[in-house]
Amino acid sequence: MRTIDTIVIHQSDSAFGTATLIDQWHKARGFRMIGYHRVILNGMVRAWQWRPECDGMIQEGRPYEMVGAHVAGHNRHSIGICLIGRGEG
């Protein structure tokens, strides 16, 4: 088991997204799988699709036991959480 002493909060810089979509984006960039451990949705699951029941929903990414791929030099001892959004509001 890894020792976790840091939680890193990221923002997707996208108006919409899901853990599945971020997984696709990360694989396109050469990652083995999504780099974050959890993704918190904002309700916009696609550019055209608002699903209010998804606002605040937490989706799983990498298992906590796996080292993330989200902050160079800090992945070994942290978990990464991505909030979908662009910093608006």
CSV table of C-alpha atoms in Angstrom, one decimal:
chain,number,residue,atom,x,y,z
A,1,MET,CA,0.0,0.0,0.0
A,2,ARG,CA,1.2,3.5,-0.8
A,3,THR,CA,1.5,6.3,1.7
A,4,ILE,CA,-0.7,9.2,0.7
A,5,ASP,CA,0.0,12.5,2.3
A,6,THR,CA,-1.2,15.0,-0.3
A,7,ILE,CA,-4.5,15.5,-2.2
A,8,VAL,CA,-4.1,17.6,-5.4
A,9,ILE,CA,-7.2,19.3,-6.8
A,10,HIS,CA,-7.1,20.0,-10.6
A,11,GLN,CA,-9.5,21.7,-12.9
A,12,SER,CA,-10.2,20.2,-16.3
A,13,ASP,CA,-10.2,23.5,-18.2
A,14,SER,CA,-13.2,22.1,-20.1
A,15,ALA,CA,-16.8,23.1,-20.0
A,16,PHE,CA,-17.9,19.4,-19.9
A,17,GLY,CA,-16.5,16.0,-19.2
A,18,THR,CA,-16.6,12.6,-17.4
A,19,ALA,CA,-14.0,10.2,-16.2
A,20,THR,CA,-14.5,8.2,-19.4
A,21,LEU,CA,-13.9,11.2,-21.5
A,22,ILE,CA,-10.8,12.3,-19.6
A,23,ASP,CA,-9.5,8.7,-19.9
A,24,GLN,CA,-9.9,9.0,-23.7
A,25,TRP,CA,-8.1,12.4,-23.7
A,26,HIS,CA,-5.2,11.1,-21.6
A,27,LYS,CA,-4.8,8.0,-23.7
A,28,ALA,CA,-4.6,10.2,-26.8
A,29,ARG,CA,-1.7,12.0,-25.0
A,30,GLY,CA,0.1,8.7,-24.4
A,31,PHE,CA,-1.0,7.9,-20.9
A,32,ARG,CA,-1.8,4.3,-20.0
A,33,MET,CA,-5.1,5.4,-18.5
A,34,ILE,CA,-6.7,8.4,-16.8
A,35,GLY,CA,-4.2,10.2,-14.6
A,36,TYR,CA,-6.6,11.2,-11.9
A,37,HIS,CA,-8.0,9.1,-9.1
A,38,ARG,CA,-11.4,10.8,-9.0
A,39,VAL,CA,-13.4,13.2,-11.2
A,40,ILE,CA,-16.1,15.5,-9.9
A,41,LEU,CA,-18.7,16.3,-12.6
A,42,ASN,CA,-20.4,19.7,-13.1
A,43,GLY,CA,-23.5,18.3,-14.8
A,44,MET,CA,-22.3,18.9,-18.4
A,45,VAL,CA,-21.5,15.4,-19.6
A,46,ARG,CA,-21.2,16.5,-23.3
A,47,ALA,CA,-21.0,20.0,-24.9
A,48,TRP,CA,-24.8,19.8,-25.6
A,49,GLN,CA,-26.0,17.6,-22.7
A,50,TRP,CA,-26.8,19.0,-19.2
A,51,ARG,CA,-27.7,16.3,-16.7
A,52,PRO,CA,-28.5,18.0,-13.3
A,53,GLU,CA,-28.4,14.6,-11.5
A,54,CYS,CA,-24.7,14.5,-12.5
A,55,ASP,CA,-23.8,17.9,-11.0
A,56,GLY,CA,-21.4,17.0,-8.1
A,57,MET,CA,-21.3,13.3,-9.0
A,58,ILE,CA,-18.0,11.7,-8.2
A,59,GLN,CA,-16.6,9.2,-10.7
A,60,GLU,CA,-13.7,6.8,-10.2
A,61,GLY,CA,-10.5,7.1,-12.2
A,62,ARG,CA,-7.4,5.2,-11.3
A,63,PRO,CA,-7.6,3.1,-8.2
A,64,TYR,CA,-6.0,4.8,-5.1
A,65,GLU,CA,-3.5,1.9,-5.0
A,66,MET,CA,-2.0,3.0,-8.3
A,67,VAL,CA,0.4,6.0,-8.6
A,68,GLY,CA,-1.4,8.8,-10.5
A,69,ALA,CA,-0.2,10.8,-13.5
A,70,HIS,CA,-1.3,14.3,-12.6
A,71,VAL,CA,1.6,16.2,-10.9
A,72,ALA,CA,5.2,15.5,-11.9
A,73,GLY,CA,7.4,14.7,-9.0
A,74,HIS,CA,4.4,14.3,-6.5
A,75,ASN,CA,2.4,11.4,-7.9
A,76,ARG,CA,4.0,8.7,-5.7
A,77,HIS,CA,2.5,10.1,-2.5
A,78,SER,CA,-0.7,11.9,-3.7
A,79,ILE,CA,-4.1,11.3,-5.1
A,80,GLY,CA,-5.4,13.5,-7.9
A,81,ILE,CA,-8.9,14.8,-8.0
A,82,CYS,CA,-10.2,16.7,-11.1
A,83,LEU,CA,-13.1,19.1,-11.0
A,84,ILE,CA,-14.8,19.5,-14.4
A,85,GLY,CA,-15.0,23.2,-15.3
A,86,ARG,CA,-13.1,26.3,-16.4
A,87,GLY,CA,-13.1,28.4,-13.2
A,88,GLU,CA,-16.3,30.2,-14.1
A,89,GLY,CA,-18.5,31.3,-11.3
